[in-house]
Short mmCIF file of C-alpha atoms in Angstrom, two decimals:
data_model
loop_
_atom_site.label_atom_id
_atom_site.label_comp_id
_atom_site.label_asym_id
_atom_site.label_seq_id
_atom_site.Cartn_x
_atom_site.Cartn_y
_atom_site.Cartn_z
CA MET A 1 -21.51 126.69 -36.01
CA SER A 2 -23.56 126.14 -39.13
CA ILE A 3 -26.65 124.12 -39.85
CA TRP A 4 -24.57 121.74 -42.00
CA ARG A 5 -23.37 120.18 -38.76
CA TYR A 6 -26.70 118.31 -38.70
CA ALA A 7 -25.80 116.72 -42.01
CA ASN A 8 -23.28 114.55 -40.21
CA PRO A 9 -25.09 111.22 -39.72
CA ALA A 10 -23.84 110.73 -36.16
CA GLU A 11 -24.78 114.29 -35.22
CA PHE A 12 -28.18 113.87 -36.89
CA MET A 13 -28.83 110.71 -34.88
CA ARG A 14 -27.74 112.35 -31.63
CA ILE A 15 -29.88 115.45 -32.10
CA THR A 16 -33.01 113.74 -33.37
CA ASP A 17 -32.98 110.96 -30.77
CA PRO A 18 -34.77 112.93 -28.01
CA LEU A 19 -37.23 114.39 -30.56
CA VAL A 20 -38.79 111.15 -31.72
CA ALA A 21 -40.90 110.25 -28.68
CA PRO A 22 -42.32 113.76 -28.05
CA LEU A 23 -43.21 114.09 -31.74
CA TRP A 24 -45.10 110.78 -31.74
CA GLY A 25 -46.82 111.83 -28.53
CA ALA A 26 -47.83 115.26 -29.80
CA ALA A 27 -49.05 113.79 -33.09
CA ALA A 28 -51.09 111.13 -31.26
CA VAL A 29 -52.69 113.62 -28.86
CA LEU A 30 -53.56 116.13 -31.58
CA LEU A 31 -54.85 113.36 -33.83
CA ALA A 32 -57.07 112.02 -31.05
CA VAL A 33 -58.45 115.46 -30.19
CA GLY A 34 -58.86 116.38 -33.85
CA LEU A 35 -60.63 113.13 -34.65
CA TRP A 36 -62.96 113.43 -31.69
CA TRP A 37 -63.75 117.02 -32.54
CA SER A 38 -64.30 116.41 -36.23
CA VAL A 39 -66.29 113.20 -35.89
CA ALA A 40 -68.37 113.81 -32.79
CA LEU A 41 -68.57 117.55 -32.21
CA THR A 42 -69.13 119.03 -35.67
CA PRO A 43 -72.62 119.35 -37.13
CA ASP A 44 -73.52 117.87 -40.49
CA ASP A 45 -73.19 120.20 -43.44
CA TYR A 46 -76.53 121.35 -44.77
CA GLN A 47 -75.57 120.20 -48.28
CA GLN A 48 -73.08 117.42 -47.68
CA GLY A 49 -74.72 115.75 -44.72
CA SER A 50 -72.34 113.69 -42.65
CA THR A 51 -69.91 113.14 -45.56
CA VAL A 52 -68.36 116.45 -44.58
CA LYS A 53 -66.53 114.43 -41.91
CA ILE A 54 -64.48 112.81 -44.68
CA LEU A 55 -62.96 116.17 -45.55
CA PHE A 56 -61.22 116.36 -42.18
CA ILE A 57 -58.87 113.61 -43.33
CA HIS A 58 -59.06 114.27 -47.06
CA VAL A 59 -57.80 117.87 -46.93
CA PRO A 60 -54.70 117.28 -44.75
CA ALA A 61 -53.84 114.12 -46.70
CA ALA A 62 -54.06 116.00 -50.00
CA MET A 63 -51.87 118.81 -48.63
CA LEU A 64 -49.22 116.33 -47.54
CA ALA A 65 -49.49 114.43 -50.83
CA ILE A 66 -48.09 117.52 -52.58
CA ASN A 67 -45.84 118.89 -49.85
CA THR A 68 -43.99 115.63 -49.29
CA TYR A 69 -42.73 115.85 -52.85
CA ALA A 70 -41.51 119.38 -52.14
CA VAL A 71 -39.61 118.03 -49.11
CA MET A 72 -38.06 115.35 -51.33
CA ALA A 73 -37.10 117.88 -53.99
CA VAL A 74 -35.39 120.19 -51.48
CA ALA A 75 -33.60 117.26 -49.84
CA SER A 76 -32.49 115.91 -53.24
CA GLY A 77 -31.20 119.30 -54.33
CA VAL A 78 -29.28 119.81 -51.09
CA GLY A 79 -27.93 116.27 -51.36
CA LEU A 80 -26.69 116.75 -54.91
CA ILE A 81 -25.09 120.12 -54.22
CA ARG A 82 -23.60 119.54 -50.77
CA ARG A 83 -23.08 115.76 -51.10
CA HIS A 84 -24.83 114.90 -47.85
CA HIS A 85 -26.00 111.36 -47.37
CA VAL A 86 -28.51 112.40 -44.75
CA SER A 87 -30.32 114.55 -47.32
CA PHE A 88 -30.58 111.70 -49.81
CA LEU A 89 -31.81 109.39 -47.09
CA VAL A 90 -34.45 111.90 -45.94
CA ALA A 91 -35.74 112.07 -49.52
CA LYS A 92 -35.76 108.28 -49.72
CA ALA A 93 -37.55 108.02 -46.38
CA ALA A 94 -40.21 110.54 -47.41
CA ALA A 95 -41.30 108.86 -50.65
CA PRO A 96 -43.42 105.99 -49.23
CA VAL A 97 -45.03 108.43 -46.79
CA GLY A 98 -45.96 110.73 -49.66
CA ALA A 99 -47.31 107.81 -51.66
CA ALA A 100 -49.42 106.72 -48.68
CA PHE A 101 -50.90 110.22 -48.24
CA THR A 102 -51.57 110.42 -51.98
CA ALA A 103 -53.41 107.10 -51.84
CA ILE A 104 -55.42 108.32 -48.84
CA ALA A 105 -56.31 111.56 -50.63
CA LEU A 106 -57.46 109.63 -53.71
CA ILE A 107 -59.46 107.03 -51.79
CA THR A 108 -61.17 109.44 -49.39
CA GLY A 109 -61.88 111.73 -52.35
CA ALA A 110 -63.52 108.91 -54.26
CA VAL A 111 -65.58 107.85 -51.25
CA TRP A 112 -66.66 111.46 -50.75
CA GLY A 113 -67.41 111.90 -54.46
CA GLN A 114 -69.74 108.93 -54.75
CA PRO A 115 -72.52 110.27 -52.48
CA MET A 116 -71.86 113.94 -53.34
CA TRP A 117 -71.24 113.91 -57.09
CA GLY A 118 -72.84 110.55 -57.83
CA THR A 119 -69.57 109.14 -59.16
CA TRP A 120 -66.36 107.72 -57.72
CA TRP A 121 -64.16 109.58 -60.10
CA VAL A 122 -64.32 112.65 -62.31
CA TRP A 123 -61.56 113.74 -64.64
CA ASP A 124 -61.22 116.97 -62.76
CA ALA A 125 -57.90 118.82 -63.05
CA ARG A 126 -57.10 118.55 -59.36
CA LEU A 127 -57.95 114.84 -59.09
CA THR A 128 -55.99 113.96 -62.20
CA ALA A 129 -52.96 115.91 -61.01
CA VAL A 130 -52.96 114.03 -57.69
CA LEU A 131 -53.26 110.71 -59.53
CA ILE A 132 -50.23 111.64 -61.66
CA MET A 133 -48.41 112.58 -58.44
CA PHE A 134 -48.95 109.04 -57.20
CA PHE A 135 -47.03 107.69 -60.19
CA PHE A 136 -44.16 110.12 -59.56
CA TYR A 137 -43.81 108.59 -56.08
CA LEU A 138 -44.01 105.05 -57.47
CA GLY A 139 -41.34 105.73 -60.08
CA TYR A 140 -39.03 107.33 -57.52
CA MET A 141 -39.33 104.38 -55.14
CA ALA A 142 -38.92 101.89 -58.00
CA LEU A 143 -35.66 103.56 -59.03
CA TRP A 144 -34.25 103.39 -55.48
CA ALA A 145 -35.17 99.72 -55.38
CA ALA A 146 -33.74 98.91 -58.82
CA VAL A 147 -30.24 100.38 -58.50
CA GLU A 148 -28.05 98.08 -56.47
CA GLU A 149 -25.30 100.47 -55.39
CA PRO A 150 -26.72 102.81 -52.72
CA GLU A 151 -24.45 105.70 -53.71
CA LYS A 152 -25.56 105.56 -57.33
CA ALA A 153 -29.18 105.05 -56.34
CA ALA A 154 -29.02 108.17 -54.16
CA ASP A 155 -27.64 110.41 -56.91
CA LEU A 156 -29.82 109.01 -59.69
CA SER A 157 -33.03 109.25 -57.74
CA ALA A 158 -32.13 112.81 -56.74
CA VAL A 159 -31.77 113.69 -60.43
CA LEU A 160 -35.10 112.00 -61.13
CA CYS A 161 -36.77 113.85 -58.26
CA LEU A 162 -35.57 117.24 -59.49
CA VAL A 163 -36.57 116.54 -63.09
CA GLY A 164 -39.86 115.21 -61.73
CA VAL A 165 -40.65 118.34 -59.76
CA VAL A 166 -40.29 120.46 -62.90
CA PHE A 167 -42.56 118.13 -64.83
CA ALA A 168 -45.02 117.91 -61.97
CA PHE A 169 -45.56 121.66 -62.34
CA LEU A 170 -45.83 121.34 -66.13
CA SER A 171 -48.29 118.46 -65.76
CA ARG A 172 -50.40 120.42 -63.35
CA TYR A 173 -50.57 123.29 -65.83
CA ALA A 174 -51.26 120.97 -68.75
CA VAL A 175 -53.97 119.15 -66.85
CA ASN A 176 -55.64 122.44 -65.89
CA PHE A 177 -55.57 123.39 -69.53
CA TRP A 178 -56.96 120.00 -70.56
CA ALA A 179 -59.80 120.05 -68.05
CA THR A 180 -61.18 123.37 -69.27
CA LEU A 181 -62.62 122.00 -72.50
CA HIS A 182 -63.61 118.49 -71.50
CA GLN A 183 -65.58 119.59 -68.52
CA GLY A 184 -67.88 122.51 -69.07
CA ALA A 185 -69.30 122.92 -65.60
CA SER A 186 -66.76 121.89 -63.04
CA LEU A 187 -68.10 119.57 -60.38
CA SER A 188 -65.19 120.44 -58.19
CA VAL A 189 -66.19 121.87 -54.86
CA ALA A 190 -63.06 123.74 -53.95
CA GLU A 191 -62.11 122.80 -50.41
CA GLY A 192 -60.91 126.24 -49.54
CA GLN A 193 -63.92 127.89 -51.11
CA ARG A 194 -66.02 128.38 -48.03
CA VAL A 195 -65.24 126.63 -44.82
CA ASP A 196 -67.84 127.24 -42.16
CA ASP A 197 -66.57 128.36 -38.77
CA ALA A 198 -67.85 125.20 -37.11
CA PHE A 199 -65.56 123.15 -39.35
CA ARG A 200 -62.54 125.42 -39.37
CA THR A 201 -61.01 124.71 -35.97
CA PRO A 202 -61.15 120.89 -36.19
CA LEU A 203 -59.86 121.07 -39.76
CA TYR A 204 -56.85 123.15 -38.68
CA LEU A 205 -56.29 120.76 -35.79
CA MET A 206 -56.27 117.80 -38.14
CA ILE A 207 -53.89 119.56 -40.53
CA VAL A 208 -51.42 120.26 -37.71
CA ALA A 209 -51.83 116.68 -36.44
CA PHE A 210 -51.12 115.22 -39.89
CA TYR A 211 -48.02 117.40 -40.28
CA LEU A 212 -46.72 116.35 -36.85
CA PHE A 213 -47.36 112.73 -37.76
CA PHE A 214 -45.49 113.28 -41.02
CA VAL A 215 -42.46 114.77 -39.27
CA ALA A 216 -42.43 111.97 -36.69
CA ILE A 217 -42.61 109.14 -39.20
CA LEU A 218 -40.14 110.88 -41.52
CA LEU A 219 -37.62 111.17 -38.68
CA VAL A 220 -38.00 107.51 -37.74
CA ARG A 221 -37.67 106.41 -41.36
CA ALA A 222 -34.61 108.60 -41.93
CA ARG A 223 -33.02 107.21 -38.76
CA THR A 224 -33.76 103.72 -40.03
CA GLU A 225 -32.03 104.47 -43.32
CA ILE A 226 -28.99 105.90 -41.54
CA ARG A 227 -28.74 102.83 -39.31
CA ALA A 228 -29.14 100.46 -42.25
CA ARG A 229 -26.42 102.33 -44.12
CA ARG A 230 -24.09 102.20 -41.12
CA ALA A 231 -24.75 98.49 -40.68
CA ARG A 232 -24.02 97.93 -44.34
CA SER A 233 -20.71 99.77 -44.26
CA LEU A 234 -19.68 97.91 -41.10
CA ARG A 235 -20.46 94.61 -42.82
CA LEU A 236 -18.40 95.66 -45.84
CA GLN A 237 -15.45 96.60 -43.59
CA GLU A 238 -15.76 93.23 -41.91
CA ALA A 239 -15.76 91.39 -45.20
CA ARG A 240 -12.67 93.29 -46.30
CA ALA A 241 -10.74 92.70 -43.07
CA MET B 1 -72.68 106.42 -32.44
CA ILE B 2 -74.85 103.37 -33.09
CA GLU B 3 -77.72 105.64 -33.95
CA TYR B 4 -75.51 107.43 -36.47
CA LEU B 5 -74.33 104.20 -38.06
CA THR B 6 -77.83 102.82 -38.47
CA THR B 7 -79.76 105.93 -39.46
CA ASP B 8 -77.42 108.22 -41.44
CA ARG B 9 -77.55 107.43 -45.14
CA HIS B 10 -73.91 108.40 -45.66
CA ALA B 11 -72.56 106.48 -42.68
CA LEU B 12 -71.07 103.71 -44.80
CA TYR B 13 -69.08 106.17 -46.89
CA VAL B 14 -67.71 107.97 -43.85
CA VAL B 15 -66.76 104.71 -42.16
CA ALA B 16 -65.13 103.46 -45.37
CA ALA B 17 -63.06 106.64 -45.70
CA TYR B 18 -61.86 106.54 -42.11
CA GLY B 19 -61.29 102.78 -42.31
CA ALA B 20 -59.17 103.03 -45.45
CA THR B 21 -57.13 105.87 -43.94
CA ALA B 22 -56.57 103.92 -40.72
CA ALA B 23 -55.53 100.85 -42.70
CA ILE B 24 -53.01 102.72 -44.85
CA LEU B 25 -51.52 104.76 -42.00
CA GLY B 26 -51.48 101.69 -39.76
CA TRP B 27 -49.61 99.72 -42.39
CA LEU B 28 -47.17 102.62 -42.86
CA VAL B 29 -46.47 102.92 -39.13
CA TRP B 30 -46.16 99.15 -38.75
CA THR B 31 -43.64 98.72 -41.58
CA THR B 32 -41.72 101.82 -40.43
CA LEU B 33 -41.34 100.57 -36.86
CA ALA B 34 -40.50 97.04 -37.99
CA ALA B 35 -37.81 98.29 -40.38
CA ASN B 36 -36.45 100.60 -37.68
CA ALA B 37 -36.17 97.75 -35.17
CA ARG B 38 -34.46 95.55 -37.75
CA ALA B 39 -31.95 98.25 -38.70
CA ARG B 40 -31.20 98.96 -35.05
CA ARG B 41 -30.56 95.27 -34.37
CA GLU B 42 -28.36 94.84 -37.43
CA MET B 43 -26.29 97.89 -36.55
CA GLN B 44 -25.78 96.76 -32.98
CA ASP B 45 -24.80 93.26 -34.15
CA ALA B 46 -22.29 94.68 -36.59
CA GLU B 47 -20.81 97.03 -34.00
CA GLN B 48 -20.48 94.29 -31.41
CA ARG B 49 -18.76 91.98 -33.87
CA ARG B 50 -16.33 94.76 -34.69
CA LYS B 51 -15.43 95.31 -31.02
CA ARG B 52 -14.57 91.66 -30.51
CA MET C 1 -15.08 117.69 -96.58
CA VAL C 2 -14.67 118.53 -92.93
CA ARG C 3 -17.11 116.58 -90.85
CA SER C 4 -17.70 117.67 -87.28
CA PRO C 5 -17.61 114.99 -84.60
CA PHE C 6 -21.15 116.01 -83.68
CA ALA C 7 -22.48 115.30 -87.18
CA ALA C 8 -20.46 112.09 -87.32
CA LEU C 9 -22.08 110.85 -84.13
CA VAL C 10 -25.56 111.71 -85.40
CA ARG C 11 -24.81 109.80 -88.62
CA ARG C 12 -23.42 106.83 -86.75
CA ASP C 13 -26.44 106.47 -84.47
CA THR C 14 -28.91 107.04 -87.30
CA ARG C 15 -27.23 104.37 -89.39
CA LEU C 16 -27.13 101.93 -86.51
CA ALA C 17 -30.86 102.42 -85.94
CA LEU C 18 -31.77 102.08 -89.60
CA ARG C 19 -29.66 98.94 -90.06
CA LEU C 20 -31.61 95.71 -90.22
CA GLY C 21 -32.14 94.70 -86.61
CA GLY C 22 -31.38 98.22 -85.40
CA GLY C 23 -34.94 98.67 -84.28
CA GLY C 24 -35.77 101.89 -86.15
CA ALA C 25 -38.20 100.29 -88.62
CA VAL C 26 -39.69 98.06 -85.95
CA GLY C 27 -40.54 101.09 -83.83
CA ILE C 28 -42.45 102.66 -86.70
CA ALA C 29 -44.21 99.36 -87.41
CA PHE C 30 -45.27 99.32 -83.77
CA PHE C 31 -46.65 102.85 -84.10
CA VAL C 32 -48.72 101.91 -87.16
CA LEU C 33 -49.92 98.65 -85.65
CA ALA C 34 -50.99 100.31 -82.39
CA VAL C 35 -53.08 102.81 -84.35
CA VAL C 36 -54.58 100.09 -86.57
CA LEU C 37 -55.73 98.21 -83.48
CA ILE C 38 -57.89 101.11 -82.31
CA PRO C 39 -60.74 100.87 -84.85
CA LEU C 40 -60.77 97.12 -84.26
CA GLY C 41 -61.29 97.82 -80.59
CA VAL C 42 -63.65 100.81 -80.54
CA GLY C 43 -65.54 100.25 -83.81
CA ARG C 44 -65.46 101.90 -87.23
CA GLU C 45 -67.95 104.70 -86.73
CA THR C 46 -66.58 107.75 -88.54
CA ALA C 47 -67.54 110.38 -85.97
CA THR C 48 -66.10 108.40 -83.04
CA LEU C 49 -62.82 107.70 -84.82
CA ALA C 50 -62.35 111.30 -85.91
CA ARG C 51 -63.09 112.47 -82.38
CA ILE C 52 -60.40 110.27 -80.79
CA ALA C 53 -57.87 110.26 -83.66
CA GLY C 54 -55.61 112.95 -82.20
CA GLY C 55 -55.39 111.33 -78.81
CA VAL C 56 -54.86 107.88 -80.28
CA LEU C 57 -52.04 109.01 -82.54
CA TRP C 58 -50.31 110.79 -79.66
CA VAL C 59 -50.64 107.88 -77.24
CA ALA C 60 -49.27 105.52 -79.91
CA ALA C 61 -46.39 107.92 -80.59
CA LEU C 62 -45.63 108.10 -76.87
CA LEU C 63 -45.47 104.32 -76.58
CA ALA C 64 -43.43 103.88 -79.76
CA ALA C 65 -40.91 106.49 -78.59
CA LEU C 66 -40.80 104.86 -75.15
CA LEU C 67 -40.14 101.37 -76.51
CA SER C 68 -37.25 102.60 -78.64
CA LEU C 69 -35.54 104.48 -75.82
CA ASP C 70 -33.47 101.50 -74.68
CA ARG C 71 -31.34 101.69 -77.81
CA LEU C 72 -30.40 105.31 -77.03
CA PHE C 73 -27.63 104.49 -74.52
CA GLN C 74 -28.06 100.84 -73.56
CA ALA C 75 -26.06 99.12 -76.30
CA ASP C 76 -23.26 101.68 -76.11
CA TYR C 77 -23.18 101.33 -72.34
CA GLU C 78 -22.94 97.55 -72.50
CA ASP C 79 -20.22 97.27 -75.16
CA GLY C 80 -18.16 100.10 -73.67
CA SER C 81 -18.56 102.60 -76.52
CA LEU C 82 -20.18 105.00 -74.09
CA ASP C 83 -17.04 105.04 -71.94
CA GLN C 84 -15.05 105.86 -75.08
CA LEU C 85 -17.46 108.67 -75.93
CA MET C 86 -17.10 110.03 -72.40
CA LEU C 87 -13.33 110.16 -72.81
CA ALA C 88 -13.64 111.95 -76.14
CA PRO C 89 -12.85 115.68 -76.23
CA MET C 90 -16.47 116.42 -77.12
CA PRO C 91 -18.47 117.37 -73.98
CA LEU C 92 -20.82 114.64 -72.82
CA GLU C 93 -23.75 117.05 -73.13
CA GLN C 94 -23.05 117.30 -76.86
CA VAL C 95 -22.78 113.53 -77.14
CA VAL C 96 -26.20 113.22 -75.53
CA LEU C 97 -27.62 115.90 -77.81
CA ALA C 98 -26.29 114.16 -80.91
CA LYS C 99 -27.64 110.79 -79.82
CA THR C 100 -31.02 112.30 -78.98
CA ILE C 101 -31.24 113.99 -82.37
CA ALA C 102 -30.42 110.67 -84.02
CA HIS C 103 -33.15 109.04 -81.93
CA TRP C 104 -35.67 111.62 -83.13
CA LEU C 105 -34.55 111.24 -86.75
CA THR C 106 -35.33 107.53 -86.56
CA THR C 107 -38.53 107.66 -84.46
CA GLY C 108 -40.21 111.07 -84.26
CA LEU C 109 -39.51 112.14 -87.83
CA PRO C 110 -40.84 108.99 -89.56
CA MET C 111 -43.85 109.01 -87.24
CA THR C 112 -44.52 112.62 -88.21
CA LEU C 113 -44.30 111.73 -91.89
CA ILE C 114 -46.65 108.77 -91.61
CA ALA C 115 -49.09 110.47 -89.22
CA PRO C 116 -51.29 112.10 -91.94
CA VAL C 117 -51.85 108.71 -93.56
CA LEU C 118 -52.92 107.20 -90.25
CA GLY C 119 -54.95 110.34 -89.46
CA ALA C 120 -56.85 109.97 -92.72
CA MET C 121 -57.47 106.30 -91.96
CA LEU C 122 -58.88 107.36 -88.59
CA GLN C 123 -61.32 109.59 -90.50
CA LEU C 124 -59.70 112.90 -89.54
CA PRO C 125 -60.99 115.48 -92.06
CA ASP C 126 -58.36 116.75 -94.49
CA THR C 127 -58.53 120.19 -92.91
CA ALA C 128 -57.12 118.81 -89.65
CA LEU C 129 -54.20 116.93 -91.21
CA PRO C 130 -51.78 119.87 -91.57
CA ALA C 131 -52.24 120.70 -87.89
CA LEU C 132 -51.58 117.05 -87.02
CA VAL C 133 -48.31 117.01 -88.96
CA LEU C 134 -47.21 120.32 -87.48
CA ALA C 135 -48.05 119.16 -83.97
CA MET C 136 -46.13 115.92 -84.43
CA ALA C 137 -43.16 117.81 -85.83
CA ALA C 138 -43.19 120.26 -82.93
CA GLY C 139 -43.96 117.74 -80.18
CA THR C 140 -42.14 114.48 -80.95
CA PRO C 141 -38.66 115.95 -80.29
CA ALA C 142 -39.82 116.47 -76.71
CA LEU C 143 -40.48 112.72 -76.50
CA SER C 144 -36.87 112.00 -77.45
CA PHE C 145 -35.42 114.67 -75.16
CA ILE C 146 -37.48 113.71 -72.10
CA GLY C 147 -36.97 110.02 -72.83
CA ALA C 148 -33.20 110.53 -72.96
CA ILE C 149 -33.23 111.60 -69.30
CA GLY C 150 -35.06 108.42 -68.31
CA ALA C 151 -32.84 106.27 -70.52
CA ALA C 152 -29.70 107.82 -69.00
CA ILE C 153 -30.95 107.29 -65.45
CA THR C 154 -31.82 103.61 -66.01
CA VAL C 155 -28.90 102.71 -68.27
CA GLY C 156 -27.18 100.64 -65.59
CA VAL C 157 -30.29 98.77 -64.47
CA ARG C 158 -30.59 95.25 -65.79
CA ARG C 159 -33.94 94.65 -67.48
CA GLY C 160 -34.79 98.29 -66.87
CA GLY C 161 -37.47 98.51 -69.56
CA LEU C 162 -40.45 98.48 -67.21
CA LEU C 163 -38.73 100.83 -64.80
CA LEU C 164 -37.97 103.18 -67.68
CA SER C 165 -41.62 103.30 -68.69
CA ILE C 166 -42.89 104.07 -65.21
CA LEU C 167 -40.32 106.86 -64.91
CA VAL C 168 -40.86 108.38 -68.34
CA LEU C 169 -44.60 108.06 -69.03
CA PRO C 170 -45.62 110.54 -66.30
CA LEU C 171 -43.11 113.02 -67.74
CA TYR C 172 -44.77 112.65 -71.17
CA ILE C 173 -48.14 113.89 -69.92
CA PRO C 174 -47.74 117.59 -70.85
CA THR C 175 -46.61 116.65 -74.38
CA LEU C 176 -49.59 114.34 -74.78
CA VAL C 177 -52.06 116.95 -73.52
CA PHE C 178 -50.82 119.77 -75.74
CA GLY C 179 -50.19 117.56 -78.78
CA ALA C 180 -53.62 115.99 -78.76
CA ARG C 181 -55.22 119.36 -78.06
CA VAL C 182 -53.74 120.86 -81.23
CA VAL C 183 -55.48 118.15 -83.29
CA GLU C 184 -58.71 118.65 -81.35
CA HIS C 185 -58.65 122.40 -81.95
CA ALA C 186 -58.07 121.83 -85.66
CA LEU C 187 -60.96 119.36 -85.75
CA LEU C 188 -63.29 121.85 -84.08
CA GLY C 189 -62.14 124.64 -86.37
CA LEU C 190 -60.55 126.64 -83.56
CA SER C 191 -57.25 128.46 -83.78
CA THR C 192 -54.32 126.15 -83.07
CA ALA C 193 -51.65 128.84 -82.73
CA GLY C 194 -51.84 129.13 -78.93
CA VAL C 195 -51.58 125.42 -78.18
CA MET C 196 -48.94 124.98 -80.84
CA GLY C 197 -46.92 127.64 -79.07
CA LEU C 198 -47.22 125.77 -75.79
CA LEU C 199 -46.21 122.51 -77.47
CA GLY C 200 -43.20 124.09 -79.16
CA GLY C 201 -42.21 125.83 -75.94
CA LEU C 202 -42.34 122.51 -74.13
CA THR C 203 -40.06 120.95 -76.75
CA LEU C 204 -37.57 123.82 -76.47
CA PHE C 205 -37.61 123.55 -72.70
CA ALA C 206 -37.02 119.80 -72.85
CA ALA C 207 -34.21 120.34 -75.35
CA ALA C 208 -32.55 122.83 -73.02
CA LEU C 209 -32.88 120.65 -69.93
CA SER C 210 -32.29 117.16 -71.31
CA PRO C 211 -28.63 117.18 -72.39
CA PHE C 212 -27.52 118.42 -68.96
CA ALA C 213 -29.75 116.14 -66.91
CA SER C 214 -28.96 113.11 -69.10
CA ALA C 215 -25.22 113.77 -69.08
CA LEU C 216 -25.32 114.11 -65.29
CA ALA C 217 -27.12 110.77 -64.97
CA LEU C 218 -24.69 109.09 -67.38
CA ARG C 219 -21.70 110.38 -65.36
CA ILE C 220 -23.25 109.02 -62.16
CA ASN C 221 -23.80 105.66 -63.84
CA ALA C 222 -20.24 105.54 -65.17
CA ARG C 223 -18.65 106.04 -61.72
#
């Protein structure tokens, strides 16, 4: 028995079916506890005041903004090599989720930056790289939408995703390089720099909650894609008969 | 809670951040569930038609 | 004279682009016009123009290269020549390489040659012009190579121009950053060798990756 058995759409549906509800439940419970803890039970930061509460959603969203693309790249690579539709569909299902987390990271970052840095936006290396990431997601989704044949769309967007992951690394490096001269003293307060104990536990809770939420919504979206694909092929069979 | 909202000078920013996040995630969950229900219906319709 | 199929393909595509209506000259005109618009928009102050000249020239080059990408595979895909080329004994990767080189010869090369004139008009000091030309020569091939991947992916999409730009522009960011930085270093009197190395390395990397990725995308589109 190998793990490729799960790449069979029917098998994938059968195995993931009992997982969906518990995942939603676990994500909801952890999110509720994490939110309560981070909003109501943490003190204000001595420098940041109550805006520190924004970081409890900003940090997990930013982590997922990057990691979702990694999930898509792995799924695209596996899809291209092993020719599994489920892999392509997982990559397709992940893209809007990644775009949403990227948007959240950008918006919460801007709202945090205004009171803390006195500006909504700085051309900091990290911020700029996340903004570029957002356009990678947009392009990937636009390609899926533009190619009519699903089989072609799957392969082409997988190629784009893999080329994109290489250039995402290059862009990150280039942007780091670019930010060193334009910005003498970096305003960036590195999130991981120094997290006080009082903030650490709720932050970890929120990170786990966001990841559970991601897995839950990714599963549902992938199952949706598989069903839509099955419905489409049944319709085509019908039309041919 | 009300005391926080009326006295903290950063309250608006915090509320805006949480509000925007809730709106985006809510929209994502809503469209995901709606698409899932639609796909499930379409697949069942197609399978039933095939059986007949 | 024995002429290799590779050279013949480069010649064919170059000629097609240079022909009246082939789009080669129009692309260069676009590049010049885009640069000329900048002083009209930001003002004619010498120090400001010199400060932004490198970035402006690179952004204009990016857009000019982008707008000419559709002629790389599109016409050949539509009239069926691409299918013929795929059946030819020459590997598709070589076909892509030849067509990309022809694209550079008709976009990147003329832009490189005209860049010092535009740089001087943007008040770049003469000392920075050699670095500008070198940077354009080392960096513009990357625009053609990276663009070829995007053009190959979108070749089957009707009215794919906008889609192509949203796919390709993010991939152009490293080239833009390093290319403009070479000019900036030259302007500030710093050594340009390090950045130039990064820019050249990027071009070589794109040249190594592009023929395979583009050929893969073309094969998928031809199925």
